Coordinates of C-alpha atoms in Angstrom, one line a residue:
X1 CA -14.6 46.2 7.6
X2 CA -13.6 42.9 9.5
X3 CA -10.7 41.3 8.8
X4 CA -10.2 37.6 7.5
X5 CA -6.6 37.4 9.2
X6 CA -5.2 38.6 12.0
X7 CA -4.4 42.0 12.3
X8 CA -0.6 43.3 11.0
X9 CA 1.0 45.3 13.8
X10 CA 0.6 48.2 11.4
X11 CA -3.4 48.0 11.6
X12 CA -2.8 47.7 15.1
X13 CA -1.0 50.7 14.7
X14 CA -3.7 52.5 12.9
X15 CA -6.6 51.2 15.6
X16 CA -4.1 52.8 18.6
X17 CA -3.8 55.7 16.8
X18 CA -7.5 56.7 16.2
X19 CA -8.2 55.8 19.6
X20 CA -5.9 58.4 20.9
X21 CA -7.4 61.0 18.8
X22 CA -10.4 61.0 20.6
X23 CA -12.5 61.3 17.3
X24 CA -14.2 58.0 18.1
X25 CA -15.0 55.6 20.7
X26 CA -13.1 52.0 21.4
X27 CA -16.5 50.3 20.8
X28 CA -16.6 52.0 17.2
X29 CA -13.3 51.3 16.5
X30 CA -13.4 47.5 17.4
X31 CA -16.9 47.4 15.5
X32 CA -15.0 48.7 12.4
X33 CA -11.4 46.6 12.6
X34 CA -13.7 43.4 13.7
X35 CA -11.9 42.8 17.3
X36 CA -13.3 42.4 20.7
X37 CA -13.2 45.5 22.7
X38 CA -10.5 43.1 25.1
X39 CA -8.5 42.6 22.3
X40 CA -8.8 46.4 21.6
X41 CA -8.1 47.7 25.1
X42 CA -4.6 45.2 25.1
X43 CA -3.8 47.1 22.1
X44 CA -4.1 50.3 24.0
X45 CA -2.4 49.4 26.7
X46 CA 1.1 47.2 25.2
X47 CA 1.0 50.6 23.1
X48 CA 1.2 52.7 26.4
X49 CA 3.9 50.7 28.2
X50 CA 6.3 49.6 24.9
X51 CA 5.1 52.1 22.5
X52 CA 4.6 51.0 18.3
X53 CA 7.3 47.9 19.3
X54 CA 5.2 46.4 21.4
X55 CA 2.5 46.2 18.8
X56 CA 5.1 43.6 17.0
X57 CA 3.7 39.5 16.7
X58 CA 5.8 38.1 19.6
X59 CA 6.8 34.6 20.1
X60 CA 4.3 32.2 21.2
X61 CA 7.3 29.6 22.7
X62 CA 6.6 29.3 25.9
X63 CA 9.2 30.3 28.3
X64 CA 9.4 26.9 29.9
X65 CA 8.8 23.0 29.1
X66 CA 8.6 21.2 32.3
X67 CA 7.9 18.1 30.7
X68 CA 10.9 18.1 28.4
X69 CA 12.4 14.9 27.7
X70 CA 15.7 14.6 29.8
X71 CA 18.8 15.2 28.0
X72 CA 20.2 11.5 28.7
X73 CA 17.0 9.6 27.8
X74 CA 17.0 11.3 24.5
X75 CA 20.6 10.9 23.2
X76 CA 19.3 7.0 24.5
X77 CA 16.3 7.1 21.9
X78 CA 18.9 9.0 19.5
X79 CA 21.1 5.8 19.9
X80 CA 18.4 3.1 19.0
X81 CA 17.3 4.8 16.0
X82 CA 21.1 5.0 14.4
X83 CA 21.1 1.4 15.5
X84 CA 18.1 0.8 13.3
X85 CA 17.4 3.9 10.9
X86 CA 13.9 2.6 9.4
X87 CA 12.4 2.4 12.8
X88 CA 10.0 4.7 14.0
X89 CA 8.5 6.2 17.0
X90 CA 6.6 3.2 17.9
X91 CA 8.6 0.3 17.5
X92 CA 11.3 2.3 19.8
X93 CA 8.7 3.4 22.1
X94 CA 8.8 -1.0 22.6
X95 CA 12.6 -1.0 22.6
X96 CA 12.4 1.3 25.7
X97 CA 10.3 -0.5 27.6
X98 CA 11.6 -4.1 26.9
X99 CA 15.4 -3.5 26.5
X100 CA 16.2 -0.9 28.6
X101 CA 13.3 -1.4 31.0
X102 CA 11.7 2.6 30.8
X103 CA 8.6 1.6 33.1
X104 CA 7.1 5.2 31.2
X105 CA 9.0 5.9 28.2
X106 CA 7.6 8.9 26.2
X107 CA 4.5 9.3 23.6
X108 CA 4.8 8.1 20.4
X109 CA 4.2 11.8 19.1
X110 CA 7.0 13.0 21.9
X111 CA 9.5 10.4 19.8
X112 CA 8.7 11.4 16.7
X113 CA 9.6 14.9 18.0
X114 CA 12.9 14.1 19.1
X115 CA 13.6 12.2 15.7
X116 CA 12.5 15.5 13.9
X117 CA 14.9 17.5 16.5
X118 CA 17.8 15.5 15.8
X119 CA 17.7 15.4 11.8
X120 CA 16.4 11.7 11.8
X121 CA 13.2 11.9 9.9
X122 CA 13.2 13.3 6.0
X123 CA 9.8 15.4 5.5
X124 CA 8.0 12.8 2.6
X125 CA 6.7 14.9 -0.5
X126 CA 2.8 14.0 -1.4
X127 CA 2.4 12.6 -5.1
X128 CA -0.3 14.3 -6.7
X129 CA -3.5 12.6 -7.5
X130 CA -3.8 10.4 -10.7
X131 CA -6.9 9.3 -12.8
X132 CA -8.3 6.9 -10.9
X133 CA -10.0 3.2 -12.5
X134 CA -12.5 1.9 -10.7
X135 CA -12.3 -1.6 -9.3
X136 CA -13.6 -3.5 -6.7
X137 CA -13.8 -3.3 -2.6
X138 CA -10.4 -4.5 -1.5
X139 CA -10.8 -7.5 1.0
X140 CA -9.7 -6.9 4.5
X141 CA -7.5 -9.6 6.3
X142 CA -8.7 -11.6 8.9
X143 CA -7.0 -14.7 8.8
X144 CA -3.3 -16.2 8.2
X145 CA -3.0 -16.8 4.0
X146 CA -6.3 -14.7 3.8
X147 CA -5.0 -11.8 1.5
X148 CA -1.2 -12.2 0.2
X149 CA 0.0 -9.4 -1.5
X150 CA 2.9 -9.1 -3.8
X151 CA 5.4 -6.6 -5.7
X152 CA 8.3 -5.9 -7.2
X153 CA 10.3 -3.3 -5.2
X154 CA 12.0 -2.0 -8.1
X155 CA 15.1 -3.1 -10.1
X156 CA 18.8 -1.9 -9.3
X157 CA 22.5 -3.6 -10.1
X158 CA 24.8 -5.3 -8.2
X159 CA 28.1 -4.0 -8.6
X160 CA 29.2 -6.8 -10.7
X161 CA 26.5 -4.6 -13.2
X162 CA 24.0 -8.0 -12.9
X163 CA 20.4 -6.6 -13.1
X164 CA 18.7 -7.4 -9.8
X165 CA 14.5 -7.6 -9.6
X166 CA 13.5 -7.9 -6.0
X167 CA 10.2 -9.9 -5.9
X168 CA 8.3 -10.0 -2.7
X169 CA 5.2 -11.4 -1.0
X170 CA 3.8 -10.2 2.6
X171 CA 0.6 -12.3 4.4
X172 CA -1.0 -9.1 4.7
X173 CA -2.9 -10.6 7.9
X174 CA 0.3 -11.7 10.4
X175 CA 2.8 -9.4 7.8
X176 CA 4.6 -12.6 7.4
X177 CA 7.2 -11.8 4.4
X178 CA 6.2 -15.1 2.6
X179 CA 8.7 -14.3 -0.2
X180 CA 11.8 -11.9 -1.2
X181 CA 13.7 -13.0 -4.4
X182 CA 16.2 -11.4 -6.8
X183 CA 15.2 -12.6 -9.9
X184 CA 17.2 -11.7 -13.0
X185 CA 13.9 -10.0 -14.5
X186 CA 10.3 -9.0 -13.4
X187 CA 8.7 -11.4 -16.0
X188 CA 6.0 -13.9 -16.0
X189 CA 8.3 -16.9 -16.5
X190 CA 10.7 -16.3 -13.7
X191 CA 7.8 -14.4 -11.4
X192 CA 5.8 -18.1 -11.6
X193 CA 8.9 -19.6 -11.0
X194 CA 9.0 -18.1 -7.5
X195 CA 5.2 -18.7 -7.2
X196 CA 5.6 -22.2 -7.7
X197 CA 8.2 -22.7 -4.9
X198 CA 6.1 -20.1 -2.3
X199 CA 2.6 -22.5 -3.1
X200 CA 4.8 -25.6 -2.2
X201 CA 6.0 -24.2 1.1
X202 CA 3.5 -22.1 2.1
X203 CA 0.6 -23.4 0.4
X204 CA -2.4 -21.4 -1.7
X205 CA -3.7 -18.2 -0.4
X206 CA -7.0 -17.3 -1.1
X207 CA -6.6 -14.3 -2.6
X208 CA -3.6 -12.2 -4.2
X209 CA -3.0 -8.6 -4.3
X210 CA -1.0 -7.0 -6.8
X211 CA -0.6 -3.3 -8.8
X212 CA -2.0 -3.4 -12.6
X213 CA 1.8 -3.6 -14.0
X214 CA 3.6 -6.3 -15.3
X215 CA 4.1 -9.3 -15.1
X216 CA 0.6 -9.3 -12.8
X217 CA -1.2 -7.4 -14.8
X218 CA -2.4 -5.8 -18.4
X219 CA -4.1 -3.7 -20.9
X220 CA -6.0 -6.9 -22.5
X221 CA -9.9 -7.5 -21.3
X222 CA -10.4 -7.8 -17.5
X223 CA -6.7 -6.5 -17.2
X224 CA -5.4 -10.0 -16.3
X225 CA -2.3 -11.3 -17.6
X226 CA -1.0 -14.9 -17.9
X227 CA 0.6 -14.9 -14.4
X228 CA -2.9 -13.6 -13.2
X229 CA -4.9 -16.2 -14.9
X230 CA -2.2 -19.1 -14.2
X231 CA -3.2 -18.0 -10.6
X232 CA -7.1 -17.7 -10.9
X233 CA -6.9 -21.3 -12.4
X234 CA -5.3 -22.6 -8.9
X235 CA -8.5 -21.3 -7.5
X236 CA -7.0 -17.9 -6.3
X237 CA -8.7 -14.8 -6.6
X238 CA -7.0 -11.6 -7.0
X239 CA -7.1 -8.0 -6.7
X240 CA -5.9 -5.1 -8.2
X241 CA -5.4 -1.7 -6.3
X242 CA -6.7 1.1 -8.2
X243 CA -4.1 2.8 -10.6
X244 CA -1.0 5.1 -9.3
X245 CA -2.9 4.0 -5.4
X246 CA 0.3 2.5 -3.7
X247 CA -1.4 3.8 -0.3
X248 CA -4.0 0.8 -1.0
X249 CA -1.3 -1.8 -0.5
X250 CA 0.1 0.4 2.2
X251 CA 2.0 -2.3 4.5
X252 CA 3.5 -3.5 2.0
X253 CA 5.1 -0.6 0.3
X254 CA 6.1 -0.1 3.7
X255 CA 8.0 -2.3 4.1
X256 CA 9.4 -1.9 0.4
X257 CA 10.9 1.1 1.9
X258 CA 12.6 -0.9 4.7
X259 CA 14.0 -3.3 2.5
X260 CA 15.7 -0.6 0.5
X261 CA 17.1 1.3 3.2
X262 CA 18.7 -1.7 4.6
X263 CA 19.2 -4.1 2.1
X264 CA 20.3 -3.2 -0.8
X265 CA 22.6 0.5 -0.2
X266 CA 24.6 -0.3 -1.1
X267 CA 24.3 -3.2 -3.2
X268 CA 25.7 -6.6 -3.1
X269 CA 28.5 -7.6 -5.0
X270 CA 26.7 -9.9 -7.2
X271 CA 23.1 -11.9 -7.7
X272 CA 23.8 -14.4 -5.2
X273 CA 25.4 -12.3 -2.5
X274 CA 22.3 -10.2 -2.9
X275 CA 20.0 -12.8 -2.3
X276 CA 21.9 -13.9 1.0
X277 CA 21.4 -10.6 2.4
X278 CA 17.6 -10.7 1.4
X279 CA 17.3 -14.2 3.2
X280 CA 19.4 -12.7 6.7
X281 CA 16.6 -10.0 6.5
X282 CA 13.8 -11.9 5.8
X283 CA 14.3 -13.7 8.8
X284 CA 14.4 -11.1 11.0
X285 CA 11.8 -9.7 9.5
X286 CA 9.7 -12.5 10.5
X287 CA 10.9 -13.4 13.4
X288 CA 13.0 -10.1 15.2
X289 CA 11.4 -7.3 14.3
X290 CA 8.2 -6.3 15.8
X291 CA 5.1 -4.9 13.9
X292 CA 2.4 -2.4 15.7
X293 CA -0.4 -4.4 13.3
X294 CA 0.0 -7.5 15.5
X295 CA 0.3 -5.9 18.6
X296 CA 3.7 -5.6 18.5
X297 CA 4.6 -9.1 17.8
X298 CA 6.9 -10.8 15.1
X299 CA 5.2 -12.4 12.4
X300 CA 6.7 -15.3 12.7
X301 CA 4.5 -16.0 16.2
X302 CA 1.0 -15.6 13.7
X303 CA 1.6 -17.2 10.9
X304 CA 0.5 -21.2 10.0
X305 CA 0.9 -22.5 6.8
X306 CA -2.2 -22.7 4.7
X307 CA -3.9 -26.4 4.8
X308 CA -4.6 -25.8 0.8
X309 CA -1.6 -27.5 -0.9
X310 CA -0.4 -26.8 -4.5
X311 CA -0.7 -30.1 -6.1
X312 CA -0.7 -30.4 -10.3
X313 CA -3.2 -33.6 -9.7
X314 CA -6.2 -31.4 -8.5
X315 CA -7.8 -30.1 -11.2
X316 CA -10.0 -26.7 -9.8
X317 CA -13.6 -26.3 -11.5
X318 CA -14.2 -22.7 -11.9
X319 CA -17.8 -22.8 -13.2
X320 CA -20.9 -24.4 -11.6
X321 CA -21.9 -27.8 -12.5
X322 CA -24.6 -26.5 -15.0
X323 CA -22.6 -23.5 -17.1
X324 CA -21.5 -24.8 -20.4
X325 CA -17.6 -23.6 -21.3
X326 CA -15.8 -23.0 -24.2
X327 CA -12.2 -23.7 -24.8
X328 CA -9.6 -20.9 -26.0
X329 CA -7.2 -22.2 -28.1
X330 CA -3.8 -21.6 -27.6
X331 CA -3.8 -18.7 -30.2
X332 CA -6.6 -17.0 -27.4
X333 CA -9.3 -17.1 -29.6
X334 CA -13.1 -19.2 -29.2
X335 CA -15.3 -19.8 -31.6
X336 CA -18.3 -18.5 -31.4
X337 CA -21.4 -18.8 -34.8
X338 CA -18.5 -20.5 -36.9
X339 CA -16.3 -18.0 -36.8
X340 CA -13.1 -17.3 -34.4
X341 CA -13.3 -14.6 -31.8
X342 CA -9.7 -13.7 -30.4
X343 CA -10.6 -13.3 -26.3
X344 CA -6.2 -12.4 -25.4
X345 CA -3.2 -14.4 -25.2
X346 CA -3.7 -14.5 -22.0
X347 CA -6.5 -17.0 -21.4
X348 CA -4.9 -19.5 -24.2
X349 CA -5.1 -23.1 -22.5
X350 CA -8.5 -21.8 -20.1
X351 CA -12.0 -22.1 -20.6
X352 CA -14.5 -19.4 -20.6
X353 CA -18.4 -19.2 -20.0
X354 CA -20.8 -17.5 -22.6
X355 CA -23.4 -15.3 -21.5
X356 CA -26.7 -13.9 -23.1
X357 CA -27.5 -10.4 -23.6
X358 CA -30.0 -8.5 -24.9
X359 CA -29.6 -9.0 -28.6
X360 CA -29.1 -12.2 -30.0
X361 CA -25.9 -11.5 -31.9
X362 CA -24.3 -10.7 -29.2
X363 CA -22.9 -12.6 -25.9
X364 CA -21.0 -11.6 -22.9
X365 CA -17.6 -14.1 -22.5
X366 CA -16.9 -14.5 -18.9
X367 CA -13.6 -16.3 -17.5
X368 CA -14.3 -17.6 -13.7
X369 CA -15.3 -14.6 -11.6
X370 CA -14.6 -11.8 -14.1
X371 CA -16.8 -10.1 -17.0
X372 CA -14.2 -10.1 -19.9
X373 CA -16.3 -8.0 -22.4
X374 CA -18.7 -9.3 -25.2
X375 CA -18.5 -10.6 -28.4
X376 CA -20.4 -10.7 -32.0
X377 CA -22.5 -8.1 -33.4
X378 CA -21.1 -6.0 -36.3
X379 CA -17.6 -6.1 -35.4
X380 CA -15.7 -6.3 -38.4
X381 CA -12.4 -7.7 -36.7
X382 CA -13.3 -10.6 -34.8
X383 CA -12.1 -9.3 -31.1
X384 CA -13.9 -8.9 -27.4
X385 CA -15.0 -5.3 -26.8
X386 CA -14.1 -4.0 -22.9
X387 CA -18.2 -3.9 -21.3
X388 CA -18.7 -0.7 -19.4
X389 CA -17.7 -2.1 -16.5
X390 CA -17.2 -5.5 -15.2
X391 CA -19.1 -7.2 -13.1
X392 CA -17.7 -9.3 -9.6
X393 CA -19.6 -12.8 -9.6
X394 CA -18.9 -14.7 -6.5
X395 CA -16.8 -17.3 -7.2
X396 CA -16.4 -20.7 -7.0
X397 CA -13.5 -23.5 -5.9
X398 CA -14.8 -26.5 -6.3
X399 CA -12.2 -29.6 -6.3
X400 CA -12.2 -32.5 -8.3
X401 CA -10.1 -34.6 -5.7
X402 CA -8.5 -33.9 -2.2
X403 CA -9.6 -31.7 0.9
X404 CA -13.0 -30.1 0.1
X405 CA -12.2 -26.1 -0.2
X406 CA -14.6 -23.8 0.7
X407 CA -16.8 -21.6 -1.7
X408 CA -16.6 -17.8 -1.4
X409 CA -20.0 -16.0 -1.8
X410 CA -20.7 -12.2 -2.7

């Protein structure tokens, strides 16, 4: 019967042997193992000349590599990367060619090669695959302040034993690192804190993209927590990646990894020292270090501020001119029939749009751009149910006072 592998030296073994009975013929015998009568008569003939040893798998190396990388030019590529150890193949493919003027330095796949060789480059282990909650498209970048995205790249001490949260933000468009603080904690207060500062320097993005942890995120109806609403009421959308899917905010886990590896091992001696460090980086992050997604630029050379300005006197009118809202009080509940719905402590302050549905006791609660759930019917304790699955609206940024800001569409 054929085989599914390839053949062990033992069935070649076998096949040789049979032949040399003379009981059957090599086309028989290469019908029956499933081999070409070529690979059959090689059998035959290593057999004759080596005997059953020659039968053996040998090594398929070949015996010479013209093309090798020269010894010199690779203890030279060795050099750069223990002069930067989060570099990879193709930012020092650019270091050859601009600093040490290699008119032809080797393939990106070559480097990586010679990083392997060398001990340079840790095999990564795969995560396995989680439930996955559906959301919606994630927006591509296509202009500067387009799509920020921002993290928390996890919490460590500095050896003074103060707790240190790194919070960061990237322009996912010219990988401008907009933001890197260590904050004392990843909460809302101190997270809005650093918000506040970014929107006054850098102005408003259009849209943020975060993970569906805290402080940006939460189990309460449209997963949206106070920092994500404070944000949608500034007229910014946001998105969430898709649970335990780092890969869909991949540039900037990235470079998550980078700031770890050489920022913070070890750790400062304290808070502040930490957060000098983090602002030496950051700046040649933006400005020194080139990135392959801008065609090997720095980010600092793409970048322009954004032209929408935070300002507390423009008040931002997510609804159309003709939708009729309802306040939440401050407790997060509307009322609704004469009787108090609780909607989350999250929307306390905001206003939210009713929607009809199919029967009359019941109506859909909406906040900006987001289906929250529905409320009324027979529910006995007064709270928003979760819809099926919420619905994208386009939404709407419309300003009372100030430059005109344009309306996003579906």
């Amino acid at each position: 019967m054929p085989w599914n592998t390839t053949p062990t030296p033992e069935q070649r073994l076998k096949f040789v042997t049979l032949a040399n009975s003379g009981r059957f013929t090599i086309s028989e015998l290469c019908e029956q193992f499933g081999v070409s009568r070529k690979c059959g008569h090689k059998w035959l003939t290593r057999f004759a000349e080596g005997g059953a040893k020659a039968l053996a798998d040998g090594c398929r190396a070949p015996h010479s590599v013209p093309l090798r990388t020269e010894d010199a030019l690779e203890r030279l590529i060795v050099s750069e990367r223990r002069l930067h150890p989060t570099w990879g193949p193709k930012k020092l493919r650019v270091v050859l060619e601009r600093k040490h003027a290699i008119e032809a330095p080797p393939a990106v796949s070559t480097l990586g090669e010679i990083l392997k060789r060398n001990g340079l480059i840790e095999a990564r282990r795969r995560r396995p695959g989680a439930f996955e909650v559906k959301r919606g498209d994630l927006t591509q970048a296509t202009r500067p302040n387009h799509v920020w995205a921002t993290d928390f790249k996890g919490w460590f001490y500095t050896q003074d034993k103060q707790r240190c949260d790194p919070l960061t933000v990237t322009d996912l468009f010219s990988r401008q690192l907009i933001g890197l603080q260590a904050l004392p904690q990843a909460t809302q207060m101190w997270t809005r804190m650093a918000c506040t500062q970014y929107f006054r320097t850098y102005g408003l993005p259009e849209i943020i993209r975060m993970d569906n942890g805290s402080p940006f995120g939460s189990i309460g109806p449209g997963g949206l927590s106070k920092l994500s609403v404070w944000w949608i009421s500034l007229g910014i959308d946001v998105e969430f990646i898709k649970p335990a899917s780092p890969y869909q905010n991949g540039s900037h886990e990235r470079m998550h990894r980078t700031l770890k590896d050489e920022c913070c091992k070890p750790p400062s001696a304290n808070r502040q020292a930490q957060q000098k460090r983090f602002d030496r980086w950051r700046k040649e992050f933006n400005e020194e270090r080139p990135h392959e997604a801008i065609g090997q630029r720095v980010p600092a050379d793409v970048y322009r501020k954004s032209a929408v300005r935070l300002d507390d006197g423009i008040m931002v009118n997510l609804y159309g001119p003709l939708e009729k809202t309802h306040p939440v009080s401050e407790t997060g509940s509307v009322s609704w029939q004469g009787r108090a719905w609780h909607v989350g402590d999250a929307f306390a302050g905001q206003a939210v749009v009713f929607e009809p549905r199919d029967e009359e006791s019941v109506v859909g609660v909406r906040f900006a751009n987001l289906v929250l759930g529905e409320i009324g019917g027979e529910c006995p304790y007064g709270r928003i149910r979760p819809t099926a699955f919420k619905k994208r609206r386009g939404s709407r940024r419309i300003v009372s006072k100030g430059p005109e800001s344009p309306v996003d569409k579906e």
